[in-house]
Coordinates of C-alpha atoms in Angstrom, one line a residue:
X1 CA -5.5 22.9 6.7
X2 CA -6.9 19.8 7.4
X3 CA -7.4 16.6 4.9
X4 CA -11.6 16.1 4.4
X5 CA -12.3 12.8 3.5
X6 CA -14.5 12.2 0.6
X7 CA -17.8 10.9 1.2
X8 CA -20.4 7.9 0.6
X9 CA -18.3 5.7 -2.0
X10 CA -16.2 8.2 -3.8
X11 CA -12.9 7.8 -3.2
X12 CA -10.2 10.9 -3.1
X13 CA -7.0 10.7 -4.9
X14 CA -4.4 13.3 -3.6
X15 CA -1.4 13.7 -5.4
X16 CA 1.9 16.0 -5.9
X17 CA 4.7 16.7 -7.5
X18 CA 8.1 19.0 -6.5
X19 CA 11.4 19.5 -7.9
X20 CA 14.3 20.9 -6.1
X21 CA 16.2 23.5 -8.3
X22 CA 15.5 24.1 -11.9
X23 CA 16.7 22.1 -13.3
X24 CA 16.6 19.5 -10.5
X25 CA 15.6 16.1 -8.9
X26 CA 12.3 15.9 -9.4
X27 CA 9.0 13.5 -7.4
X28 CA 5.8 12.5 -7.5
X29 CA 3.3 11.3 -4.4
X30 CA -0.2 10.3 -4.4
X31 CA -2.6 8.3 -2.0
X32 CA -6.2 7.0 -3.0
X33 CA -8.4 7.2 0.2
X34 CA -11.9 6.7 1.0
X35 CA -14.1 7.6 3.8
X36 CA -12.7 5.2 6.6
X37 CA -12.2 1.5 5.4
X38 CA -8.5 1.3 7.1
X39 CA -8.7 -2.6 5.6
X40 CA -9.4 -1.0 2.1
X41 CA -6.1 1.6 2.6
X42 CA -4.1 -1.4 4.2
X43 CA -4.7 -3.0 0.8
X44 CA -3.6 -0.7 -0.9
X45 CA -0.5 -0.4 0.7
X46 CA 0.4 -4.1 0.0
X47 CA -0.3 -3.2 -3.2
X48 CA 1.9 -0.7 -3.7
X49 CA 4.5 -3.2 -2.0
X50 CA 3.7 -5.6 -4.6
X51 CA 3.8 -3.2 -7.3
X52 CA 7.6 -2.1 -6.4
X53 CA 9.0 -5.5 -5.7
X54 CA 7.6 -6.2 -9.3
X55 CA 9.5 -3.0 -11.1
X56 CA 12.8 -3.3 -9.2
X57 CA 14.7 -6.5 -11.3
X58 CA 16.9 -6.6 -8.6
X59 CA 14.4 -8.2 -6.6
X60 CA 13.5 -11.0 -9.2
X61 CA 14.2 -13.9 -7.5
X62 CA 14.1 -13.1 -3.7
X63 CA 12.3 -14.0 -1.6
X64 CA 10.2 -11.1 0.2
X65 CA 7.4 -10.7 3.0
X66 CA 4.8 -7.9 3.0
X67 CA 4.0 -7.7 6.7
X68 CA 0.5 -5.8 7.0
X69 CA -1.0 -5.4 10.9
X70 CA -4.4 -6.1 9.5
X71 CA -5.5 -9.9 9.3
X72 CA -8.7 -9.1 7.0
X73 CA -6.6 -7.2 4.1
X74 CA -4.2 -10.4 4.3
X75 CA -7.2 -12.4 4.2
X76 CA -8.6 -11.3 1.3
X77 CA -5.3 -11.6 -0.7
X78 CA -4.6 -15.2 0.3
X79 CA -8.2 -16.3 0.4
X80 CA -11.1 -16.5 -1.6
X81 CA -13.3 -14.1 0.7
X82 CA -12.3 -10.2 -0.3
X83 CA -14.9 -9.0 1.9
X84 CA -15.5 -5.3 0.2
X85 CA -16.2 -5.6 -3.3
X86 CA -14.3 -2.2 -4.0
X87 CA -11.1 -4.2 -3.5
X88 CA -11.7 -7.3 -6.1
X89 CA -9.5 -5.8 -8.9
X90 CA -7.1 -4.9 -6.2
X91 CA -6.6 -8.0 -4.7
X92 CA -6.5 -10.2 -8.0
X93 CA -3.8 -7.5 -8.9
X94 CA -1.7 -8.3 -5.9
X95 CA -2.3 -12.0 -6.9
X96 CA -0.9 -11.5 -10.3
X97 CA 2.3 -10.0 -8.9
X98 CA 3.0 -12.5 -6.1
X99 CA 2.5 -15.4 -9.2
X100 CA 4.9 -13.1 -11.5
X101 CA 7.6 -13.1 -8.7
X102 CA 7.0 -16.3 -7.2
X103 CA 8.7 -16.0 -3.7
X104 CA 6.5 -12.7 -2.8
X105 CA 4.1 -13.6 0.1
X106 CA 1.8 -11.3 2.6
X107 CA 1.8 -12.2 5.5
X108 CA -0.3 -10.8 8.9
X109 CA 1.8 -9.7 12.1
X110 CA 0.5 -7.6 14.7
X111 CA 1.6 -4.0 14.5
X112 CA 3.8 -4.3 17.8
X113 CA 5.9 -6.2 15.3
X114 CA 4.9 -4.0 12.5
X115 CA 5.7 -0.5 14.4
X116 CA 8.0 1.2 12.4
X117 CA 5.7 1.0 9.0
X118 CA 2.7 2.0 11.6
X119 CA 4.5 5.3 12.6
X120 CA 5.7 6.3 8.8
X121 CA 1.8 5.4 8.0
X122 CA 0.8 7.7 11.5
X123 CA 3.0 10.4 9.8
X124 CA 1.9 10.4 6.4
X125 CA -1.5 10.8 7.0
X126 CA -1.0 13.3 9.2
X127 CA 0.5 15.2 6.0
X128 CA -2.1 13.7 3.7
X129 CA -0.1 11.5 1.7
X130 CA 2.2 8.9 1.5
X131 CA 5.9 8.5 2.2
X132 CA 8.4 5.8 0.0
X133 CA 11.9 5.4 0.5
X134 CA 13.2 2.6 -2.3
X135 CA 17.0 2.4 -2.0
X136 CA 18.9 -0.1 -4.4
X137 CA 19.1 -4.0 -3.9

């Protein structure tokens, strides 16, 4: 069955949850997607980036780079310009993280450099959803 995205400006949150066993380890997933803005989804994945540097305490303290391939979603974090309105709370968000943890930064590379991100992204959506593996620091 294949994923149908929502249209006009909804937007479509798919999520999930499994366990394995009974009783057992036990997961969630979910990705919010609209129609096409790939900027938009790019945002959201720094987002999410921000959003698990900022739970993991371990982390406090470092200094970390979210790489994103796209130059506009970086741009609308770091600049005053956000481009789609949809993304406004989203971006001041990510601000409010990267001031929380201090040496968190997002920064643009092209996604030669970025590839590995690019194909777990390539393979996620080709299963509608999104894949994170957060080990310990």
């Amino acid at each position: 069955m294949e994923w149908i995205p929502p249209t006009g400006d909804y937007l479509k949150f798919n999520v999930d949850g499994s366990v394995i066993g009974k009783p057992g380890p036990t997961g969630i997933g979910g990705v919010l997607r609209d129609a096409s803005d790939s900027n938009t989804t790019e945002l959201w994945a720094v987002k999410k980036a921000a959003e698990l540097c900022l739970s993991n305490v371990n982390l406090r303290g470092r200094f970390i780079s979210i790489v994103s391939d796209s130059k506009v979603a970086v741009s609308w974090v770091n600049n005053g310009n956000f481009g789609n309105i949809n993304c406004v709370n989203s971006v001041y968000d990510i601000r409010d993280i990267m001031s929380s943890l201090g040496g968190l930064e997002v920064v643009h590379d092209f996604r030669a450099f970025n590839s590995f991100a690019d194909s777990l992204a390539k393979m996620r959506s080709n299963n509608c959803g999104d894949f994170v593996e957060w080990g310990d620091f």
